[in-house]
JSON list of C-alpha atoms in Angstrom, two decimals:
[
{"chain": "A", "resi": 1, "resn": "MET", "atom": "CA", "xyz": [182.81, 101.69, 94.10]},
{"chain": "A", "resi": 2, "resn": "PRO", "atom": "CA", "xyz": [186.06, 99.77, 93.48]},
{"chain": "A", "resi": 3, "resn": "LYS", "atom": "CA", "xyz": [188.14, 100.34, 90.39]},
{"chain": "A", "resi": 4, "resn": "ARG", "atom": "CA", "xyz": [188.61, 97.68, 87.73]},
{"chain": "A", "resi": 5, "resn": "GLN", "atom": "CA", "xyz": [192.37, 97.82, 88.14]},
{"chain": "A", "resi": 6, "resn": "ASP", "atom": "CA", "xyz": [192.19, 97.14, 91.88]},
{"chain": "A", "resi": 7, "resn": "ILE", "atom": "CA", "xyz": [190.02, 94.06, 91.30]},
{"chain": "A", "resi": 8, "resn": "LEU", "atom": "CA", "xyz": [192.28, 92.73, 88.57]},
{"chain": "A", "resi": 9, "resn": "GLN", "atom": "CA", "xyz": [195.41, 93.38, 90.60]},
{"chain": "A", "resi": 10, "resn": "TYR", "atom": "CA", "xyz": [193.90, 91.40, 93.47]},
{"chain": "A", "resi": 11, "resn": "CYS", "atom": "CA", "xyz": [193.13, 88.49, 91.12]},
{"chain": "A", "resi": 12, "resn": "ASP", "atom": "CA", "xyz": [196.63, 88.56, 89.63]},
{"chain": "A", "resi": 13, "resn": "GLU", "atom": "CA", "xyz": [198.28, 88.54, 93.05]},
{"chain": "A", "resi": 14, "resn": "VAL", "atom": "CA", "xyz": [196.06, 85.89, 94.63]},
{"chain": "A", "resi": 15, "resn": "LEU", "atom": "CA", "xyz": [196.20, 83.56, 91.63]},
{"chain": "A", "resi": 16, "resn": "GLN", "atom": "CA", "xyz": [199.92, 84.23, 90.98]},
{"chain": "A", "resi": 17, "resn": "THR", "atom": "CA", "xyz": [199.34, 84.53, 87.25]},
{"chain": "A", "resi": 18, "resn": "THR", "atom": "CA", "xyz": [202.98, 85.23, 86.40]},
{"chain": "A", "resi": 19, "resn": "LEU", "atom": "CA", "xyz": [203.96, 81.70, 87.44]},
{"chain": "A", "resi": 20, "resn": "PHE", "atom": "CA", "xyz": [202.00, 80.06, 84.63]},
{"chain": "A", "resi": 21, "resn": "LYS", "atom": "CA", "xyz": [202.62, 79.40, 80.97]},
{"chain": "A", "resi": 22, "resn": "ASP", "atom": "CA", "xyz": [199.12, 79.49, 79.50]},
{"chain": "A", "resi": 23, "resn": "TYR", "atom": "CA", "xyz": [197.24, 79.17, 76.21]},
{"chain": "A", "resi": 24, "resn": "ALA", "atom": "CA", "xyz": [195.34, 82.47, 76.50]},
{"chain": "A", "resi": 25, "resn": "PRO", "atom": "CA", "xyz": [195.93, 85.78, 78.28]},
{"chain": "A", "resi": 26, "resn": "ASN", "atom": "CA", "xyz": [195.09, 85.87, 81.98]},
{"chain": "A", "resi": 27, "resn": "GLY", "atom": "CA", "xyz": [193.48, 89.05, 83.24]},
{"chain": "A", "resi": 28, "resn": "LEU", "atom": "CA", "xyz": [191.67, 91.76, 81.30]},
{"chain": "A", "resi": 29, "resn": "GLN", "atom": "CA", "xyz": [190.81, 90.72, 77.74]},
{"chain": "A", "resi": 30, "resn": "VAL", "atom": "CA", "xyz": [188.17, 93.31, 76.79]},
{"chain": "A", "resi": 31, "resn": "GLU", "atom": "CA", "xyz": [188.16, 96.74, 78.44]},
{"chain": "A", "resi": 32, "resn": "GLY", "atom": "CA", "xyz": [185.01, 98.39, 79.73]},
{"chain": "A", "resi": 33, "resn": "THR", "atom": "CA", "xyz": [184.13, 100.89, 82.43]},
{"chain": "A", "resi": 34, "resn": "GLU", "atom": "CA", "xyz": [186.72, 101.84, 85.05]},
{"chain": "A", "resi": 35, "resn": "GLN", "atom": "CA", "xyz": [184.39, 101.42, 88.03]},
{"chain": "A", "resi": 36, "resn": "VAL", "atom": "CA", "xyz": [182.86, 98.09, 89.02]},
{"chain": "A", "resi": 37, "resn": "ASP", "atom": "CA", "xyz": [179.98, 97.47, 91.40]},
{"chain": "A", "resi": 38, "resn": "LYS", "atom": "CA", "xyz": [178.51, 94.25, 89.93]},
{"chain": "A", "resi": 39, "resn": "ILE", "atom": "CA", "xyz": [180.29, 91.15, 88.66]},
{"chain": "A", "resi": 40, "resn": "ILE", "atom": "CA", "xyz": [178.91, 88.21, 86.71]},
{"chain": "A", "resi": 41, "resn": "THR", "atom": "CA", "xyz": [181.01, 85.05, 86.93]},
{"chain": "A", "resi": 42, "resn": "ALA", "atom": "CA", "xyz": [180.73, 82.21, 84.43]},
{"chain": "A", "resi": 43, "resn": "VAL", "atom": "CA", "xyz": [182.76, 79.26, 83.26]},
{"chain": "A", "resi": 44, "resn": "THR", "atom": "CA", "xyz": [183.03, 80.60, 79.71]},
{"chain": "A", "resi": 45, "resn": "ALA", "atom": "CA", "xyz": [182.73, 84.00, 78.04]},
{"chain": "A", "resi": 46, "resn": "SER", "atom": "CA", "xyz": [179.92, 82.69, 75.85]},
{"chain": "A", "resi": 47, "resn": "ARG", "atom": "CA", "xyz": [177.34, 84.90, 74.17]},
{"chain": "A", "resi": 48, "resn": "ALA", "atom": "CA", "xyz": [174.81, 83.71, 76.75]},
{"chain": "A", "resi": 49, "resn": "ALA", "atom": "CA", "xyz": [177.08, 84.80, 79.62]},
{"chain": "A", "resi": 50, "resn": "ILE", "atom": "CA", "xyz": [177.68, 88.17, 77.97]},
{"chain": "A", "resi": 51, "resn": "ASP", "atom": "CA", "xyz": [173.93, 88.63, 77.47]},
{"chain": "A", "resi": 52, "resn": "CYS", "atom": "CA", "xyz": [173.43, 87.89, 81.18]},
{"chain": "A", "resi": 53, "resn": "ALA", "atom": "CA", "xyz": [176.06, 90.46, 82.17]},
{"chain": "A", "resi": 54, "resn": "ALA", "atom": "CA", "xyz": [174.37, 93.06, 79.96]},
{"chain": "A", "resi": 55, "resn": "ALA", "atom": "CA", "xyz": [170.89, 92.26, 81.32]},
{"chain": "A", "resi": 56, "resn": "GLN", "atom": "CA", "xyz": [172.19, 92.53, 84.89]},
{"chain": "A", "resi": 57, "resn": "ASN", "atom": "CA", "xyz": [173.93, 95.85, 84.18]},
{"chain": "A", "resi": 58, "resn": "ALA", "atom": "CA", "xyz": [177.20, 94.33, 85.36]},
{"chain": "A", "resi": 59, "resn": "GLN", "atom": "CA", "xyz": [180.50, 96.08, 84.73]},
{"chain": "A", "resi": 60, "resn": "LEU", "atom": "CA", "xyz": [182.67, 92.95, 84.80]},
{"chain": "A", "resi": 61, "resn": "LEU", "atom": "CA", "xyz": [182.25, 89.48, 83.34]},
{"chain": "A", "resi": 62, "resn": "LEU", "atom": "CA", "xyz": [184.76, 87.23, 85.07]},
{"chain": "A", "resi": 63, "resn": "VAL", "atom": "CA", "xyz": [185.35, 83.82, 83.50]},
{"chain": "A", "resi": 64, "resn": "HIS", "atom": "CA", "xyz": [187.58, 80.76, 83.47]},
{"chain": "A", "resi": 65, "resn": "HIS", "atom": "CA", "xyz": [187.49, 80.36, 79.69]},
{"chain": "A", "resi": 66, "resn": "GLY", "atom": "CA", "xyz": [188.02, 83.72, 78.04]},
{"chain": "A", "resi": 67, "resn": "MET", "atom": "CA", "xyz": [188.87, 84.40, 74.41]},
{"chain": "A", "resi": 68, "resn": "PHE", "atom": "CA", "xyz": [191.97, 84.82, 72.23]},
{"chain": "A", "resi": 69, "resn": "TRP", "atom": "CA", "xyz": [193.25, 81.26, 72.52]},
{"chain": "A", "resi": 70, "resn": "LYS", "atom": "CA", "xyz": [196.51, 80.48, 70.76]},
{"chain": "A", "resi": 71, "resn": "SER", "atom": "CA", "xyz": [194.83, 77.77, 68.68]},
{"chain": "A", "resi": 72, "resn": "GLU", "atom": "CA", "xyz": [192.22, 80.18, 67.25]},
{"chain": "A", "resi": 73, "resn": "PRO", "atom": "CA", "xyz": [192.45, 82.56, 64.28]},
{"chain": "A", "resi": 74, "resn": "VAL", "atom": "CA", "xyz": [193.40, 86.07, 65.38]},
{"chain": "A", "resi": 75, "resn": "THR", "atom": "CA", "xyz": [190.77, 87.77, 63.23]},
{"chain": "A", "resi": 76, "resn": "ILE", "atom": "CA", "xyz": [187.74, 89.23, 65.00]},
{"chain": "A", "resi": 77, "resn": "THR", "atom": "CA", "xyz": [184.93, 87.90, 62.84]},
{"chain": "A", "resi": 78, "resn": "GLY", "atom": "CA", "xyz": [181.76, 85.86, 63.20]},
{"chain": "A", "resi": 79, "resn": "TRP", "atom": "CA", "xyz": [180.93, 84.67, 66.71]},
{"chain": "A", "resi": 80, "resn": "LYS", "atom": "CA", "xyz": [183.98, 86.40, 68.21]},
{"chain": "A", "resi": 81, "resn": "LYS", "atom": "CA", "xyz": [182.99, 89.74, 66.70]},
{"chain": "A", "resi": 82, "resn": "GLN", "atom": "CA", "xyz": [179.46, 89.32, 68.04]},
{"chain": "A", "resi": 83, "resn": "ARG", "atom": "CA", "xyz": [180.66, 88.60, 71.56]},
{"chain": "A", "resi": 84, "resn": "ILE", "atom": "CA", "xyz": [183.10, 91.51, 71.61]},
{"chain": "A", "resi": 85, "resn": "ALA", "atom": "CA", "xyz": [180.57, 93.89, 70.06]},
{"chain": "A", "resi": 86, "resn": "LYS", "atom": "CA", "xyz": [178.07, 93.14, 72.84]},
{"chain": "A", "resi": 87, "resn": "LEU", "atom": "CA", "xyz": [180.72, 93.71, 75.51]},
{"chain": "A", "resi": 88, "resn": "LEU", "atom": "CA", "xyz": [181.77, 97.02, 73.98]},
{"chain": "A", "resi": 89, "resn": "ALA", "atom": "CA", "xyz": [178.19, 98.18, 73.42]},
{"chain": "A", "resi": 90, "resn": "HIS", "atom": "CA", "xyz": [177.49, 97.79, 77.14]},
{"chain": "A", "resi": 91, "resn": "ASN", "atom": "CA", "xyz": [180.94, 98.93, 78.31]},
{"chain": "A", "resi": 92, "resn": "ILE", "atom": "CA", "xyz": [181.50, 95.60, 80.09]},
{"chain": "A", "resi": 93, "resn": "ASN", "atom": "CA", "xyz": [184.96, 94.47, 81.14]},
{"chain": "A", "resi": 94, "resn": "MET", "atom": "CA", "xyz": [185.73, 90.82, 80.42]},
{"chain": "A", "resi": 95, "resn": "ALA", "atom": "CA", "xyz": [188.56, 89.13, 82.31]},
{"chain": "A", "resi": 96, "resn": "GLY", "atom": "CA", "xyz": [189.58, 85.49, 82.23]},
{"chain": "A", "resi": 97, "resn": "TYR", "atom": "CA", "xyz": [191.76, 83.33, 84.47]},
{"chain": "A", "resi": 98, "resn": "HIS", "atom": "CA", "xyz": [192.60, 79.90, 83.07]},
{"chain": "A", "resi": 99, "resn": "LEU", "atom": "CA", "xyz": [195.41, 77.71, 84.47]},
{"chain": "A", "resi": 100, "resn": "PRO", "atom": "CA", "xyz": [195.99, 79.92, 87.54]},
{"chain": "A", "resi": 101, "resn": "LEU", "atom": "CA", "xyz": [192.36, 79.28, 88.50]},
{"chain": "A", "resi": 102, "resn": "ASP", "atom": "CA", "xyz": [192.73, 75.54, 87.99]},
{"chain": "A", "resi": 103, "resn": "ALA", "atom": "CA", "xyz": [195.77, 75.32, 90.22]},
{"chain": "A", "resi": 104, "resn": "HIS", "atom": "CA", "xyz": [195.09, 77.64, 93.17]},
{"chain": "A", "resi": 105, "resn": "PRO", "atom": "CA", "xyz": [195.20, 75.54, 96.37]},
{"chain": "A", "resi": 106, "resn": "GLU", "atom": "CA", "xyz": [192.06, 77.14, 97.85]},
{"chain": "A", "resi": 107, "resn": "LEU", "atom": "CA", "xyz": [190.04, 78.95, 95.18]},
{"chain": "A", "resi": 108, "resn": "GLY", "atom": "CA", "xyz": [191.04, 76.73, 92.27]},
{"chain": "A", "resi": 109, "resn": "ASN", "atom": "CA", "xyz": [188.87, 74.32, 90.34]},
{"chain": "A", "resi": 110, "resn": "ASN", "atom": "CA", "xyz": [190.79, 71.31, 91.64]},
{"chain": "A", "resi": 111, "resn": "ALA", "atom": "CA", "xyz": [190.61, 72.50, 95.23]},
{"chain": "A", "resi": 112, "resn": "GLN", "atom": "CA", "xyz": [186.91, 73.31, 94.99]},
{"chain": "A", "resi": 113, "resn": "LEU", "atom": "CA", "xyz": [186.18, 69.90, 93.47]},
{"chain": "A", "resi": 114, "resn": "ALA", "atom": "CA", "xyz": [188.01, 68.19, 96.33]},
{"chain": "A", "resi": 115, "resn": "GLN", "atom": "CA", "xyz": [186.01, 70.21, 98.82]},
{"chain": "A", "resi": 116, "resn": "LEU", "atom": "CA", "xyz": [182.73, 69.33, 97.10]},
{"chain": "A", "resi": 117, "resn": "PHE", "atom": "CA", "xyz": [183.52, 65.58, 97.14]},
{"chain": "A", "resi": 118, "resn": "ASP", "atom": "CA", "xyz": [185.31, 65.49, 100.51]},
{"chain": "A", "resi": 119, "resn": "TRP", "atom": "CA", "xyz": [188.55, 64.20, 98.97]},
{"chain": "A", "resi": 120, "resn": "LYS", "atom": "CA", "xyz": [191.59, 64.37, 101.24]},
{"chain": "A", "resi": 121, "resn": "VAL", "atom": "CA", "xyz": [194.33, 66.12, 99.26]},
{"chain": "A", "resi": 122, "resn": "GLU", "atom": "CA", "xyz": [197.74, 64.50, 99.56]},
{"chain": "A", "resi": 123, "resn": "LYS", "atom": "CA", "xyz": [199.67, 66.75, 97.18]},
{"chain": "A", "resi": 124, "resn": "ARG", "atom": "CA", "xyz": [199.62, 68.77, 93.98]},
{"chain": "A", "resi": 125, "resn": "PHE", "atom": "CA", "xyz": [201.92, 67.56, 91.22]},
{"chain": "A", "resi": 126, "resn": "GLY", "atom": "CA", "xyz": [202.44, 67.18, 87.49]},
{"chain": "A", "resi": 127, "resn": "GLU", "atom": "CA", "xyz": [202.67, 69.83, 84.81]},
{"chain": "A", "resi": 128, "resn": "GLN", "atom": "CA", "xyz": [202.52, 73.29, 86.45]},
{"chain": "A", "resi": 129, "resn": "ASN", "atom": "CA", "xyz": [201.09, 71.62, 89.59]},
{"chain": "A", "resi": 130, "resn": "LEU", "atom": "CA", "xyz": [197.79, 71.18, 87.80]},
{"chain": "A", "resi": 131, "resn": "MET", "atom": "CA", "xyz": [197.13, 67.68, 89.13]},
{"chain": "A", "resi": 132, "resn": "ASN", "atom": "CA", "xyz": [196.05, 66.54, 92.58]},
{"chain": "A", "resi": 133, "resn": "ILE", "atom": "CA", "xyz": [196.10, 63.18, 94.30]},
{"chain": "A", "resi": 134, "resn": "GLY", "atom": "CA", "xyz": [194.48, 62.14, 97.52]},
{"chain": "A", "resi": 135, "resn": "GLU", "atom": "CA", "xyz": [192.32, 59.73, 99.44]},
{"chain": "A", "resi": 136, "resn": "LEU", "atom": "CA", "xyz": [188.66, 58.96, 98.78]},
{"chain": "A", "resi": 137, "resn": "PRO", "atom": "CA", "xyz": [186.12, 58.81, 101.62]},
{"chain": "A", "resi": 138, "resn": "SER", "atom": "CA", "xyz": [184.68, 55.39, 102.43]},
{"chain": "A", "resi": 139, "resn": "SER", "atom": "CA", "xyz": [181.39, 56.42, 100.79]},
{"chain": "A", "resi": 140, "resn": "GLN", "atom": "CA", "xyz": [183.22, 56.50, 97.42]},
{"chain": "A", "resi": 141, "resn": "ASN", "atom": "CA", "xyz": [185.41, 53.41, 97.80]},
{"chain": "A", "resi": 142, "resn": "THR", "atom": "CA", "xyz": [184.20, 51.68, 94.63]},
{"chain": "A", "resi": 143, "resn": "LEU", "atom": "CA", "xyz": [183.88, 53.01, 91.11]},
{"chain": "A", "resi": 144, "resn": "ALA", "atom": "CA", "xyz": [180.09, 52.62, 91.28]},
{"chain": "A", "resi": 145, "resn": "LYS", "atom": "CA", "xyz": [179.92, 54.69, 94.46]},
{"chain": "A", "resi": 146, "resn": "LEU", "atom": "CA", "xyz": [182.17, 57.37, 92.98]},
{"chain": "A", "resi": 147, "resn": "LEU", "atom": "CA", "xyz": [179.99, 57.55, 89.87]},
{"chain": "A", "resi": 148, "resn": "ALA", "atom": "CA", "xyz": [176.91, 57.92, 92.07]},
{"chain": "A", "resi": 149, "resn": "ALA", "atom": "CA", "xyz": [178.58, 60.79, 93.92]},
{"chain": "A", "resi": 150, "resn": "VAL", "atom": "CA", "xyz": [179.38, 62.50, 90.60]},
{"chain": "A", "resi": 151, "resn": "ALA", "atom": "CA", "xyz": [175.75, 62.21, 89.52]},
{"chain": "A", "resi": 152, "resn": "GLU", "atom": "CA", "xyz": [174.55, 63.65, 92.83]},
{"chain": "A", "resi": 153, "resn": "LYS", "atom": "CA", "xyz": [177.05, 66.48, 93.25]},
{"chain": "A", "resi": 154, "resn": "LEU", "atom": "CA", "xyz": [177.59, 67.56, 89.63]},
{"chain": "A", "resi": 155, "resn": "GLY", "atom": "CA", "xyz": [174.10, 66.80, 88.35]},
{"chain": "A", "resi": 156, "resn": "ARG", "atom": "CA", "xyz": [175.19, 64.61, 85.46]},
{"chain": "A", "resi": 157, "resn": "GLU", "atom": "CA", "xyz": [176.06, 61.02, 84.64]},
{"chain": "A", "resi": 158, "resn": "ALA", "atom": "CA", "xyz": [179.77, 60.52, 84.07]},
{"chain": "A", "resi": 159, "resn": "MET", "atom": "CA", "xyz": [181.37, 58.53, 81.29]},
{"chain": "A", "resi": 160, "resn": "PHE", "atom": "CA", "xyz": [183.85, 55.99, 82.60]},
{"chain": "A", "resi": 161, "resn": "ALA", "atom": "CA", "xyz": [186.23, 53.19, 81.79]},
{"chain": "A", "resi": 162, "resn": "GLY", "atom": "CA", "xyz": [186.65, 50.47, 84.39]},
{"chain": "A", "resi": 163, "resn": "THR", "atom": "CA", "xyz": [184.61, 47.95, 86.36]},
{"chain": "A", "resi": 164, "resn": "PRO", "atom": "CA", "xyz": [181.89, 49.43, 88.59]},
{"chain": "A", "resi": 165, "resn": "GLU", "atom": "CA", "xyz": [182.61, 47.07, 91.48]},
{"chain": "A", "resi": 166, "resn": "GLN", "atom": "CA", "xyz": [186.38, 47.66, 91.51]},
{"chain": "A", "resi": 167, "resn": "PRO", "atom": "CA", "xyz": [187.65, 49.00, 94.87]},
{"chain": "A", "resi": 168, "resn": "LEU", "atom": "CA", "xyz": [189.13, 52.50, 95.06]},
{"chain": "A", "resi": 169, "resn": "LYS", "atom": "CA", "xyz": [191.27, 54.25, 97.64]},
{"chain": "A", "resi": 170, "resn": "ARG", "atom": "CA", "xyz": [193.44, 56.89, 95.94]},
{"chain": "A", "resi": 171, "resn": "ILE", "atom": "CA", "xyz": [192.11, 59.33, 93.37]},
{"chain": "A", "resi": 172, "resn": "ALA", "atom": "CA", "xyz": [194.00, 61.69, 91.09]},
{"chain": "A", "resi": 173, "resn": "TRP", "atom": "CA", "xyz": [192.14, 64.53, 89.42]},
{"chain": "A", "resi": 174, "resn": "CYS", "atom": "CA", "xyz": [192.50, 67.55, 87.18]},
{"chain": "A", "resi": 175, "resn": "THR", "atom": "CA", "xyz": [189.43, 69.48, 86.06]},
{"chain": "A", "resi": 176, "resn": "GLY", "atom": "CA", "xyz": [188.59, 70.32, 82.46]},
{"chain": "A", "resi": 177, "resn": "GLY", "atom": "CA", "xyz": [190.21, 68.80, 79.39]},
{"chain": "A", "resi": 178, "resn": "ALA", "atom": "CA", "xyz": [193.05, 66.98, 81.15]},
{"chain": "A", "resi": 179, "resn": "GLN", "atom": "CA", "xyz": [192.60, 63.47, 79.79]},
{"chain": "A", "resi": 180, "resn": "GLY", "atom": "CA", "xyz": [196.17, 63.59, 78.50]},
{"chain": "A", "resi": 181, "resn": "PHE", "atom": "CA", "xyz": [197.44, 63.46, 82.10]},
{"chain": "A", "resi": 182, "resn": "PHE", "atom": "CA", "xyz": [196.05, 59.96, 82.68]},
{"chain": "A", "resi": 183, "resn": "GLN", "atom": "CA", "xyz": [199.44, 58.26, 82.46]},
{"chain": "A", "resi": 184, "resn": "THR", "atom": "CA", "xyz": [200.84, 60.70, 85.03]},
{"chain": "A", "resi": 185, "resn": "ALA", "atom": "CA", "xyz": [198.00, 59.73, 87.38]},
{"chain": "A", "resi": 186, "resn": "ILE", "atom": "CA", "xyz": [198.74, 56.03, 86.83]},
{"chain": "A", "resi": 187, "resn": "ASP", "atom": "CA", "xyz": [202.44, 56.58, 87.54]},
{"chain": "A", "resi": 188, "resn": "ALA", "atom": "CA", "xyz": [201.54, 58.40, 90.76]},
{"chain": "A", "resi": 189, "resn": "GLY", "atom": "CA", "xyz": [199.72, 55.33, 92.07]},
{"chain": "A", "resi": 190, "resn": "ALA", "atom": "CA", "xyz": [196.10, 56.40, 91.66]},
{"chain": "A", "resi": 191, "resn": "ASP", "atom": "CA", "xyz": [193.32, 53.81, 91.59]},
{"chain": "A", "resi": 192, "resn": "VAL", "atom": "CA", "xyz": [191.12, 56.18, 89.58]},
{"chain": "A", "resi": 193, "resn": "TYR", "atom": "CA", "xyz": [191.63, 59.37, 87.61]},
{"chain": "A", "resi": 194, "resn": "LEU", "atom": "CA", "xyz": [188.86, 61.95, 87.25]},
{"chain": "A", "resi": 195, "resn": "THR", "atom": "CA", "xyz": [188.83, 64.80, 84.77]},
{"chain": "A", "resi": 196, "resn": "GLY", "atom": "CA", "xyz": [186.35, 66.56, 82.52]},
{"chain": "A", "resi": 197, "resn": "GLU", "atom": "CA", "xyz": [186.80, 64.81, 79.18]},
{"chain": "A", "resi": 198, "resn": "ILE", "atom": "CA", "xyz": [187.72, 61.44, 77.72]},
{"chain": "A", "resi": 199, "resn": "SER", "atom": "CA", "xyz": [189.39, 60.57, 74.42]},
{"chain": "A", "resi": 200, "resn": "GLU", "atom": "CA", "xyz": [189.55, 57.24, 72.65]},
{"chain": "A", "resi": 201, "resn": "ALA", "atom": "CA", "xyz": [192.92, 56.24, 74.07]},
{"chain": "A", "resi": 202, "resn": "GLN", "atom": "CA", "xyz": [191.90, 56.49, 77.73]},
{"chain": "A", "resi": 203, "resn": "TYR", "atom": "CA", "xyz": [189.45, 53.60, 77.39]},
{"chain": "A", "resi": 204, "resn": "HIS", "atom": "CA", "xyz": [192.24, 51.21, 76.42]},
{"chain": "A", "resi": 205, "resn": "LEU", "atom": "CA", "xyz": [194.68, 52.56, 78.99]},
{"chain": "A", "resi": 206, "resn": "ALA", "atom": "CA", "xyz": [192.14, 52.07, 81.78]},
{"chain": "A", "resi": 207, "resn": "ASN", "atom": "CA", "xyz": [191.35, 48.52, 80.70]},
{"chain": "A", "resi": 208, "resn": "GLU", "atom": "CA", "xyz": [194.99, 47.53, 80.33]},
{"chain": "A", "resi": 209, "resn": "THR", "atom": "CA", "xyz": [196.31, 49.11, 83.55]},
{"chain": "A", "resi": 210, "resn": "GLY", "atom": "CA", "xyz": [193.35, 48.48, 85.86]},
{"chain": "A", "resi": 211, "resn": "VAL", "atom": "CA", "xyz": [193.19, 52.17, 86.80]},
{"chain": "A", "resi": 212, "resn": "ALA", "atom": "CA", "xyz": [189.67, 53.52, 86.35]},
{"chain": "A", "resi": 213, "resn": "PHE", "atom": "CA", "xyz": [188.99, 56.67, 84.35]},
{"chain": "A", "resi": 214, "resn": "VAL", "atom": "CA", "xyz": [186.05, 59.02, 85.01]},
{"chain": "A", "resi": 215, "resn": "SER", "atom": "CA", "xyz": [184.98, 61.79, 82.64]},
{"chain": "A", "resi": 216, "resn": "ALA", "atom": "CA", "xyz": [182.71, 64.05, 84.70]},
{"chain": "A", "resi": 217, "resn": "GLY", "atom": "CA", "xyz": [182.30, 66.94, 82.25]},
{"chain": "A", "resi": 218, "resn": "HIS", "atom": "CA", "xyz": [184.58, 69.84, 81.36]},
{"chain": "A", "resi": 219, "resn": "HIS", "atom": "CA", "xyz": [182.03, 72.49, 82.29]},
{"chain": "A", "resi": 220, "resn": "ALA", "atom": "CA", "xyz": [180.71, 70.61, 85.30]},
{"chain": "A", "resi": 221, "resn": "THR", "atom": "CA", "xyz": [184.11, 70.13, 86.91]},
{"chain": "A", "resi": 222, "resn": "GLU", "atom": "CA", "xyz": [185.08, 73.78, 86.42]},
{"chain": "A", "resi": 223, "resn": "ARG", "atom": "CA", "xyz": [182.15, 75.63, 87.95]},
{"chain": "A", "resi": 224, "resn": "GLY", "atom": "CA", "xyz": [183.71, 75.75, 91.41]},
{"chain": "A", "resi": 225, "resn": "GLY", "atom": "CA", "xyz": [186.77, 77.90, 90.85]},
{"chain": "A", "resi": 226, "resn": "ILE", "atom": "CA", "xyz": [185.15, 80.90, 89.20]},
{"chain": "A", "resi": 227, "resn": "ARG", "atom": "CA", "xyz": [182.37, 80.91, 91.79]},
{"chain": "A", "resi": 228, "resn": "ALA", "atom": "CA", "xyz": [184.92, 80.84, 94.61]},
{"chain": "A", "resi": 229, "resn": "LEU", "atom": "CA", "xyz": [186.90, 83.67, 93.02]},
{"chain": "A", "resi": 230, "resn": "GLY", "atom": "CA", "xyz": [183.73, 85.74, 92.67]},
{"chain": "A", "resi": 231, "resn": "GLU", "atom": "CA", "xyz": [182.84, 85.15, 96.31]},
{"chain": "A", "resi": 232, "resn": "ALA", "atom": "CA", "xyz": [186.35, 86.21, 97.35]},
{"chain": "A", "resi": 233, "resn": "LEU", "atom": "CA", "xyz": [186.01, 89.43, 95.34]},
{"chain": "A", "resi": 234, "resn": "SER", "atom": "CA", "xyz": [182.62, 90.14, 96.86]},
{"chain": "A", "resi": 235, "resn": "ALA", "atom": "CA", "xyz": [184.07, 89.78, 100.35]},
{"chain": "A", "resi": 236, "resn": "GLN", "atom": "CA", "xyz": [187.18, 91.82, 99.55]},
{"chain": "A", "resi": 237, "resn": "PHE", "atom": "CA", "xyz": [185.56, 94.73, 97.70]},
{"chain": "A", "resi": 238, "resn": "GLY", "atom": "CA", "xyz": [181.91, 94.65, 98.77]},
{"chain": "A", "resi": 239, "resn": "VAL", "atom": "CA", "xyz": [180.66, 94.26, 95.20]},
{"chain": "A", "resi": 240, "resn": "GLU", "atom": "CA", "xyz": [177.63, 92.25, 94.15]},
{"chain": "A", "resi": 241, "resn": "CYS", "atom": "CA", "xyz": [178.60, 89.02, 92.41]},
{"chain": "A", "resi": 242, "resn": "LEU", "atom": "CA", "xyz": [176.27, 86.60, 90.63]},
{"chain": "A", "resi": 243, "resn": "PHE", "atom": "CA", "xyz": [177.13, 83.26, 89.03]},
{"chain": "A", "resi": 244, "resn": "PHE", "atom": "CA", "xyz": [175.71, 82.48, 85.59]},
{"chain": "A", "resi": 245, "resn": "ASP", "atom": "CA", "xyz": [175.49, 78.79, 84.74]},
{"chain": "A", "resi": 246, "resn": "GLU", "atom": "CA", "xyz": [174.69, 76.98, 81.50]},
{"chain": "A", "resi": 247, "resn": "ALA", "atom": "CA", "xyz": [173.41, 73.49, 80.77]},
{"chain": "A", "resi": 248, "resn": "ASN", "atom": "CA", "xyz": [176.57, 72.59, 78.87]},
{"chain": "A", "resi": 249, "resn": "PRO", "atom": "CA", "xyz": [176.70, 68.78, 78.46]},
{"chain": "A", "resi": 250, "resn": "ALA", "atom": "CA", "xyz": [180.38, 68.75, 77.49]}
]
């Protein structure tokens, strides 16, 4: 049975966590048992994900969105206390990998999204190399066709700004809440930018620049990375790894 520290060291080395300036700690956030033979992966360390880890008798909950964000109060009360109490009661480790898991060129959310949609990656760029740009397949060469692919592959209808019949060739993307990078995508020459969320300003920017904007869901666009990381750990250490999903509409 592998040790927790060996698993976490592997994650740190593969994801190159020291290269990133992040908004929450990467790696172990709540300590549990030293030995690990079952891992639950999930997008977020929600109470539902923690309950699943406890029900499955897992020793490690591995997530993309952990806890202890810089924007949150530091006190352990309310929902945060309840989550941590459940982890401690069942001696479950909880580890989170945020920006390093977005950016990894193979296991990362952006890379996994490109693989799912058959996008040809040209390069990674932008803040901390979190953005990607590449070429769309001919089956997604209009906004309407791209939106149809999102509905099919992510299981949800995307919000968008743009004209459905407008032609597309180059797409820039960054999973999660990266709507603030839209101007960077425009400057890079993208015909469309896809991310997980949309704010009020992106509607106007899309209409005024002619570059389409697609909001495909924060949760939906970030399922791939944590699943890929879990599969890599299963192959490396021989541990059982299960993915827990939620019907999160955001």
